[in-house]
Amino acid sequence: MLAKVLTSAAVGIDGLDVEVEVDVSNGLPTFNIVGLPSVEVKESRDRVRSALKNSGYDFPAKRIIVNLAPATVRKEGASFDLPIAVGLAAASGQIPVEPISKFLILGELSLDGKLKRIRGALCMVSAVNGRDLDGILLPAENAREAAISSNLPVYGVKSLGEVLAILQGSITPQPAKASFSEITESDSLLDFAEVKGQEHAKRAVEVAAAGGHNVLMIGPPGSGKTMIARRIPTILPSMTVEEAIETTKIYSVAGLLKIDGLMTQRPFRSPHHTVSDVALIGGGRIPHPGEVSLANHGVLFLDEFTEFRQSAVEVLRQPLEDRIVTISRAQMTLTFPASFMLVAAMNPCPCGNLTDPMKECRCSPRDIERYRRKVSEPILDRIDIHIEVPPVRYTDISKQDPGESSAKIRRRVVDARAIQHERFRSAGSVFTSAQMAPSHLRRYCTLDSEGSDLLKAACRRLGLSARSYAKTLKVARTIADLDGSVSIKAHHLAEAIQYRY
Ligand SMILES: Nc1ncnc2c1ncn2[C@@H]1O[C@H](COP(=O)(O)OP(=O)(O)O)[C@@H](O)[C@H]1O
Ligand SMILES: [Mg+2]
């Protein structure tokens, strides 16, 4: 007899319908899985056999063939266990075939028939939205996560036995509720109030957060670069529901979702400089999102920027430009979102003391030149804001009163972002000043005569390149927004010019 079960596979962060066809016929006992299964999927056979037996059902000693359609897409992971087991129970006449077609079914089985949490549930269930189904059956641990992106009832189940009982009508399950735990302001324990002095750096970071600009901090060890970077998420606006869902999907397919539900905090990722290209950008045999995608809608912090291998830094170019990464595999090309704010930090010279007035720098000009050249021009071009972070002054560090709180800075950032949101409402994929294209610059960054004179003089005196010119205009636009000013004034430009390199 033949039974068909609807399940789903994650392709990138999207779900793809997969039909599991199970045919049981007389003949020598065999059990084959076809339809481009990976090794893990083939191992399903043993789990399904034990799980069925240990749940009180028979494993038919017949000729069993399982087909996963479409056969053109490679099937990865263990989530096919449950649909295969259900199909087998139906095809061998132990449960009725008809009710199965009403559900999307996914889950990994352990040998005793219990269901285990799967990766990518949130992505997989979104494939069947709008279909005429009674609901989705998946492991209880994935239920609240799946309910976020599903408009069908989601039933979390604990074991194969429970699933088969539901399909036979002897148990009526309760649907899970999506946990849209209010998207709240950052509940981080970190706060900018702890950063003493460094007003210039703090202001620059506020501008960066307000316009979504990438930042490079250059300063001697101990000046507080890492401390400042870690606090950037505390001044960013909360994620929108769409942003939260997209980011949660990435963590879901990566198997890194720590909470059962929607991620509400912007991610902060700080990979070590020894990170491999694959870990940074994504890929591997089963394509995994990399750090650039795990930082989606949050901050990617590259500390000791000059220590990163050249190849690792170069692969950042695509996500910095397109806000996605493309991973090519033999069978398919996958894309993952990778829209992040890049925050990089480095010392001013190999010994680190160059800009420290209290310490002596022992580096030769050639060493310094070589050190600075480690960061390639194309990457520097994509970083709008460059700041020197001086050593903390003793008078600042000994101050008792706390600095301005993250909450206060954040309010200004949120207001500036609201202005940008309104401005770019019709511009499609542009949300912040940093994302402006040349046509937007012409439209939204017009200067008065004083402003254009200032910029002209700066170009001449400082030898600003065309790239730097555009970056300065974008940053000036953000500064004007923070000031609540419709037009870009000369003093906005003057501040923006300071952040060039
Ligand atoms: N501006 C500052 N205010 C308060 N503490 C600071 C400041 N700058 C540095 N520190 C202290 O020095 C330590 C080292 O700072 P860190 O951020 O690691 O410096 P860097 O990354 O520039 O080498 C921090 O953990 C913090 O305790
Ligand atoms: Mg540091």
XYZ file of C-alpha atoms and ligand atoms in Angstrom:
529
model
C 0.000 0.000 0.000
C 1.139 3.567 -0.653
C 0.974 6.464 1.824
C 1.948 10.094 1.266
C 3.024 12.491 3.995
C 3.653 16.193 3.561
C 6.805 17.521 5.193
C 9.230 20.353 4.565
C 12.927 21.047 4.143
C 14.850 24.241 4.873
C 16.583 25.763 1.863
C 18.558 28.754 3.123
C 16.006 30.323 5.443
C 13.015 29.350 3.342
C 10.894 26.257 3.562
C 10.329 23.895 0.645
C 7.446 21.394 0.455
C 8.652 17.816 0.406
C 6.404 14.831 -0.136
C 7.354 11.592 1.580
C 5.938 8.623 -0.318
C 6.095 5.297 1.475
C 5.314 2.088 -0.368
C 5.044 -1.241 1.433
C 4.745 -4.343 -0.741
C 5.297 -8.063 -0.492
C 8.758 -9.315 -1.207
C 12.088 -9.761 0.474
C 12.312 -7.424 3.528
C 14.240 -4.320 2.468
C 14.124 -0.659 3.442
C 15.347 1.900 0.928
C 15.202 5.676 0.903
C 15.531 7.430 -2.462
C 15.202 11.048 -3.605
C 18.654 12.533 -2.893
C 18.862 11.788 0.835
C 22.008 12.744 2.745
C 23.725 10.277 5.063
C 21.697 11.473 8.064
C 18.457 10.948 6.187
C 19.518 7.419 5.250
C 20.205 6.741 8.923
C 16.541 7.460 9.480
C 15.865 3.795 8.711
C 17.303 2.588 11.991
C 15.651 5.260 14.093
C 12.270 4.698 12.459
C 12.479 0.928 12.935
C 13.277 1.154 16.655
C 10.878 4.025 17.301
C 7.934 2.193 15.745
C 8.645 -0.989 17.694
C 9.173 0.873 20.968
C 5.915 2.764 20.471
C 3.961 -0.482 20.259
C 3.605 -0.650 16.476
C 4.893 -3.244 14.056
C 7.765 -2.700 11.733
C 6.592 -4.510 8.594
C 8.929 -7.282 7.404
C 8.220 -6.389 3.779
C 9.694 -4.535 0.875
C 9.700 -0.855 1.900
C 10.598 2.000 -0.363
C 10.562 5.655 0.685
C 10.738 8.404 -1.920
C 11.425 12.032 -1.021
C 10.072 14.341 -3.736
C 11.208 16.581 -5.378
C 14.248 14.418 -6.044
C 16.256 17.364 -7.382
C 16.826 18.921 -3.951
C 19.254 17.330 -1.516
C 17.554 16.360 1.777
C 19.524 17.079 4.928
C 18.925 16.632 8.630
C 16.881 14.315 10.772
C 13.458 15.952 10.471
C 12.279 13.312 7.965
C 12.181 10.611 10.675
C 8.672 11.381 11.831
C 7.026 11.692 8.386
C 8.711 8.437 7.323
C 7.504 6.625 10.465
C 3.968 7.976 10.037
C 3.957 7.010 6.347
C 5.152 3.547 7.234
C 2.452 3.065 9.877
C -0.170 4.075 7.318
C 1.235 2.133 4.362
C 1.316 -1.012 6.476
C -2.322 -0.564 7.473
C -1.748 0.220 11.148
C -3.355 3.675 10.953
C -5.795 5.086 8.385
C -4.176 6.783 5.378
C -6.738 9.533 4.884
C -6.161 11.847 7.931
C -2.431 12.088 7.221
C -2.938 14.340 4.215
C -4.385 17.045 6.480
C -1.104 17.751 8.264
C 2.413 18.960 7.706
C 4.580 16.580 9.718
C 8.204 16.966 10.797
C 10.456 15.768 13.598
C 13.487 13.757 14.612
C 12.929 10.472 16.451
C 14.991 8.889 19.153
C 15.068 5.113 19.390
C 12.443 5.009 22.138
C 9.965 6.947 19.974
C 10.385 10.345 21.682
C 10.583 13.409 19.465
C 13.624 15.622 19.468
C 13.982 19.307 18.690
C 14.855 20.001 15.041
C 16.763 22.775 13.312
C 14.973 25.272 11.094
C 11.380 24.601 12.176
C 10.490 28.268 11.850
C 11.638 28.323 8.211
C 10.143 24.975 7.255
C 6.610 25.662 8.400
C 6.328 28.962 6.559
C 6.274 27.031 3.260
C 2.734 25.785 3.833
C 1.111 29.054 4.852
C -2.131 29.424 2.953
C -2.496 25.707 2.247
C -5.680 23.882 3.098
C -4.389 21.862 6.056
C -5.696 21.071 9.541
C -2.372 21.883 11.105
C 1.273 21.131 11.688
C 2.625 18.304 13.839
C 6.162 18.773 15.117
C 8.288 18.275 18.263
C 6.890 20.078 21.290
C 10.163 21.931 21.772
C 9.744 23.590 18.367
C 6.055 24.423 18.675
C 6.198 27.994 19.908
C 8.992 28.842 17.494
C 7.007 27.399 14.552
C 3.831 29.176 15.596
C 5.531 32.522 14.930
C 5.589 32.164 11.185
C 2.664 29.821 10.675
C -0.933 30.815 10.157
C -2.040 27.187 10.563
C -2.554 25.598 13.997
C 0.739 24.213 15.291
C 0.613 21.100 17.479
C 3.650 20.295 19.574
C 3.963 16.565 20.181
C 6.256 14.575 22.445
C 6.378 11.121 20.873
C 5.616 9.033 17.825
C 2.918 7.252 19.825
C 1.174 10.582 20.477
C 1.319 11.548 16.782
C -0.180 8.229 15.701
C -2.889 8.550 18.352
C -3.770 12.046 17.080
C -3.971 10.769 13.502
C -6.280 7.949 14.618
C -8.493 10.463 16.375
C -7.984 9.096 19.874
C -6.324 12.294 21.159
C -7.348 15.887 20.385
C -4.268 18.109 20.581
C -4.121 21.735 21.685
C -2.500 24.233 19.319
C 0.566 26.138 20.534
C 0.505 29.901 20.822
C 3.178 32.026 19.208
C 5.400 33.646 21.764
C 5.576 37.192 20.552
C 7.060 38.127 23.882
C 6.900 41.891 23.427
C 9.864 43.121 21.456
C 11.403 45.106 24.229
C 14.215 47.551 24.518
C 17.600 45.977 25.003
C 17.712 44.326 28.416
C 21.471 44.138 28.297
C 23.409 44.503 31.519
C 25.812 46.790 29.709
C 25.310 50.545 29.590
C 27.122 53.485 28.050
C 26.952 55.174 31.449
C 29.911 52.972 32.446
C 32.140 54.448 29.742
C 33.940 57.402 31.306
C 35.048 60.329 29.150
C 35.560 59.413 25.473
C 32.858 61.910 24.512
C 34.125 62.109 20.941
C 34.007 58.342 20.438
C 30.609 58.056 22.080
C 29.207 60.790 19.869
C 30.621 59.111 16.751
C 29.070 55.798 17.756
C 25.736 57.518 18.340
C 25.898 58.952 14.814
C 26.821 55.509 13.475
C 23.879 53.883 15.256
C 21.499 56.595 14.080
C 22.412 56.173 10.412
C 23.361 52.482 10.358
C 26.933 53.425 9.440
C 29.861 51.052 9.781
C 32.548 52.226 12.200
C 36.285 51.734 12.609
C 37.821 52.620 15.981
C 41.557 53.141 16.143
C 43.239 53.535 19.517
C 45.840 52.143 21.905
C 45.105 49.023 23.981
C 42.966 49.726 27.016
C 41.380 52.863 25.593
C 37.941 51.258 25.765
C 37.317 50.232 22.138
C 35.965 46.810 23.042
C 33.961 48.317 25.880
C 32.309 50.828 23.547
C 31.605 48.270 20.810
C 29.825 45.909 23.205
C 27.464 48.684 24.188
C 26.358 49.605 20.671
C 23.362 47.211 20.658
C 22.076 49.028 23.753
C 21.528 52.228 21.762
C 20.047 50.685 18.610
C 16.263 50.817 18.094
C 14.369 47.595 18.837
C 13.917 45.217 15.938
C 10.689 45.329 13.966
C 8.664 42.112 13.945
C 9.851 41.395 10.367
C 13.478 41.883 11.374
C 13.001 39.685 14.430
C 11.422 36.895 12.374
C 14.167 37.012 9.751
C 16.910 36.878 12.372
C 15.148 34.125 14.323
C 14.960 32.065 11.112
C 18.716 32.315 10.699
C 19.323 31.135 14.267
C 16.733 28.414 13.755
C 18.467 26.891 10.701
C 21.832 27.293 12.386
C 20.496 25.294 15.354
C 21.455 28.173 17.652
C 18.033 29.288 18.804
C 18.364 29.399 22.577
C 14.845 30.523 23.342
C 11.605 28.893 22.320
C 10.137 31.782 20.433
C 11.037 34.994 18.729
C 14.455 36.579 19.254
C 13.820 40.095 20.393
C 17.330 41.399 21.027
C 19.567 42.550 18.213
C 22.465 40.139 17.871
C 26.025 41.098 18.733
C 28.620 38.789 17.188
C 32.326 39.088 17.802
C 34.157 36.273 16.025
C 37.809 35.803 16.956
C 40.358 36.878 14.344
C 41.286 33.232 13.709
C 37.759 32.569 12.387
C 37.645 30.539 9.167
C 36.142 31.989 6.003
C 33.326 29.448 6.154
C 32.486 30.288 9.768
C 32.493 33.974 8.911
C 30.536 33.947 5.689
C 28.631 30.655 5.906
C 28.845 27.405 3.984
C 30.014 23.906 4.728
C 28.656 20.597 3.570
C 25.212 21.398 4.908
C 25.230 25.150 4.190
C 25.167 26.937 7.513
C 24.724 30.648 8.035
C 28.010 32.296 9.046
C 28.792 35.092 11.475
C 27.728 37.750 8.954
C 24.225 36.244 8.941
C 24.134 35.542 12.662
C 24.774 39.289 13.068
C 21.760 40.078 10.851
C 20.010 43.280 11.997
C 22.621 43.617 14.719
C 26.327 44.269 15.141
C 29.277 42.354 13.718
C 32.272 43.326 15.827
C 35.723 42.550 14.463
C 38.170 43.268 17.264
C 41.893 43.390 16.419
C 40.799 44.004 12.838
C 44.306 43.863 11.387
C 44.779 40.329 12.729
C 42.031 38.893 10.537
C 43.312 37.041 7.519
C 43.106 38.966 4.282
C 40.791 36.391 2.700
C 38.365 36.615 5.626
C 38.124 40.369 5.328
C 37.704 40.269 1.569
C 34.683 37.980 1.806
C 32.931 40.711 3.759
C 32.655 42.781 0.624
C 29.535 41.131 -0.738
C 27.483 41.308 2.472
C 28.639 44.876 3.116
C 27.495 45.871 -0.344
C 24.394 43.721 -0.877
C 23.315 42.870 2.696
C 23.057 39.209 1.741
C 25.542 36.380 1.228
C 25.395 33.902 -1.582
C 26.752 30.440 -0.974
C 27.303 28.294 -4.027
C 26.988 24.546 -3.756
C 27.246 21.927 -6.461
C 23.500 21.392 -6.402
C 22.219 24.857 -5.618
C 22.965 28.415 -4.697
C 21.711 29.587 -1.340
C 21.351 33.084 -0.021
C 21.204 34.145 3.595
C 20.402 37.644 4.809
C 23.480 39.464 6.158
C 22.470 42.991 6.992
C 24.650 44.099 9.877
C 26.433 47.111 11.252
C 30.172 46.474 11.042
C 32.158 47.707 14.004
C 35.891 47.182 13.707
C 38.628 48.047 16.190
C 42.390 48.164 15.797
C 45.520 49.557 17.365
C 47.150 52.540 15.652
C 50.438 50.660 15.136
C 51.927 47.218 15.827
C 52.967 48.085 19.425
C 49.769 50.049 19.982
C 51.312 53.102 21.587
C 51.509 55.460 18.605
C 48.659 57.720 19.695
C 49.295 57.376 23.436
C 51.006 60.536 24.714
C 52.167 58.757 27.889
C 53.886 55.849 26.174
C 56.638 55.484 23.667
C 55.977 53.897 20.296
C 58.797 51.719 19.046
C 57.453 51.108 15.565
C 59.239 52.386 12.491
C 57.230 54.396 9.961
C 57.537 51.411 7.627
C 56.092 49.048 10.229
C 53.220 51.407 10.777
C 52.596 51.783 7.068
C 52.624 48.019 6.565
C 50.341 47.528 9.578
C 47.757 50.014 8.322
C 47.861 48.576 4.812
C 46.676 45.234 6.185
C 43.161 46.618 6.052
C 42.307 46.789 2.393
C 41.093 49.903 0.683
C 37.814 48.390 -0.591
C 36.832 47.476 2.973
C 37.835 50.878 4.375
C 35.703 52.399 1.647
C 32.669 50.678 3.088
C 33.249 52.068 6.565
C 31.662 55.513 6.779
C 32.936 56.538 10.184
C 36.554 56.381 11.338
C 37.436 57.478 14.844
C 40.564 57.834 16.896
C 39.980 56.635 20.442
C 42.565 58.258 22.714
C 43.681 56.688 26.017
C 41.235 57.464 28.828
C 42.348 60.478 30.802
C 42.942 59.984 34.491
C 40.582 62.861 35.293
C 37.864 61.037 33.358
C 38.454 57.610 34.820
C 38.443 58.925 38.381
C 35.132 60.708 37.854
C 32.417 59.366 40.111
C 29.328 60.506 38.251
C 28.167 58.145 35.517
C 28.104 59.199 31.875
C 24.954 59.515 29.802
C 22.851 56.325 29.912
C 22.267 54.078 26.916
C 18.512 54.670 27.230
C 18.982 58.409 26.756
C 21.270 58.060 23.734
C 18.933 55.483 22.292
C 16.011 57.892 22.354
C 17.896 60.281 20.065
C 18.898 57.390 17.788
C 15.294 56.215 17.564
C 14.090 59.730 16.668
C 16.715 60.081 13.932
C 15.826 56.661 12.527
C 12.145 57.624 12.485
C 13.003 60.628 10.295
C 14.957 58.371 7.928
C 12.178 55.821 7.873
C 9.742 58.511 6.797
C 12.164 59.867 4.185
C 12.889 56.496 2.588
C 9.348 55.152 2.903
C 8.993 54.941 -0.860
C 12.585 53.934 -1.551
C 12.131 50.184 -1.213
C 15.133 48.609 0.405
C 16.708 51.731 1.893
C 16.083 52.231 5.592
C 18.999 54.290 6.878
C 21.336 57.004 5.590
C 24.158 54.501 5.240
C 22.179 52.602 2.613
C 21.623 55.602 0.331
C 22.446 55.227 -3.361
C 23.904 58.100 -5.441
C 20.408 59.083 -6.590
C 19.323 59.497 -2.963
C 22.361 61.637 -2.263
C 21.331 64.031 -5.003
C 17.812 64.113 -3.701
C 18.236 64.237 0.068
C 21.692 65.700 0.632
C 21.552 69.070 -1.034
C 23.803 71.672 0.534
C 23.414 75.413 0.920
C 26.172 77.640 -0.450
C 28.059 77.711 2.866
C 27.939 73.933 3.019
C 29.118 73.383 -0.525
C 31.964 75.855 -0.032
C 33.053 73.997 3.071
C 32.926 70.618 1.360
C 34.770 71.961 -1.680
C 37.504 73.357 0.542
C 37.726 70.061 2.448
C 38.006 68.112 -0.781
C 40.837 70.306 -1.933
C 42.680 70.506 1.369
C 42.223 66.904 2.491
C 42.171 65.309 -0.925
C 38.811 63.587 -0.386
C 38.128 60.892 -2.951
C 34.757 60.537 -4.648
C 33.973 57.725 -2.194
C 34.879 59.828 0.813
C 32.777 62.652 -0.589
C 29.712 60.409 -0.709
C 30.420 58.998 2.738
C 30.753 62.477 4.208
C 27.382 63.481 2.745
C 25.683 60.378 4.161
C 27.117 60.932 7.616
C 26.188 64.629 7.459
C 22.626 63.597 6.587
C 22.484 61.450 9.734
C 23.945 64.219 11.883
C 21.317 66.634 10.568
C 18.630 64.041 11.404
C 19.947 63.726 14.958
C 19.646 67.502 15.115
C 16.090 67.353 13.754
C 17.149 69.554 10.848
C 15.562 69.148 7.416
C 18.536 70.629 5.600
C 22.201 69.774 6.028
C 23.926 72.783 7.580
C 27.599 73.671 7.488
C 28.190 72.552 11.090
C 26.671 69.131 10.330
C 29.104 68.774 7.470
C 32.004 69.981 9.579
C 31.334 67.200 12.078
C 30.973 64.594 9.324
C 34.326 65.632 7.833
C 35.993 64.737 11.141
C 34.931 61.131 10.753
C 36.764 60.587 7.499
C 40.167 58.943 7.292
N 36.441 55.064 29.037
C 36.483 54.124 29.959
N 35.712 54.189 31.048
C 35.752 53.229 31.989
N 36.553 52.166 31.940
C 37.367 52.032 30.887
C 37.359 52.989 29.832
N 38.244 52.606 28.897
C 38.766 51.444 29.325
N 38.249 51.101 30.523
C 38.592 49.902 31.297
O 39.682 49.270 30.673
C 39.349 47.951 30.278
C 39.950 47.639 28.929
O 39.239 48.332 27.926
P 38.996 47.708 26.499
O 37.667 48.149 26.060
O 39.240 46.259 26.500
O 40.123 48.458 25.678
P 40.606 48.180 24.202
O 39.609 47.313 23.550
O 40.671 49.547 23.582
O 41.938 47.558 24.323
C 37.846 47.893 30.278
O 37.367 46.625 30.618
C 37.477 48.895 31.334
O 37.459 48.283 32.593
Mg 40.019 45.441 22.829
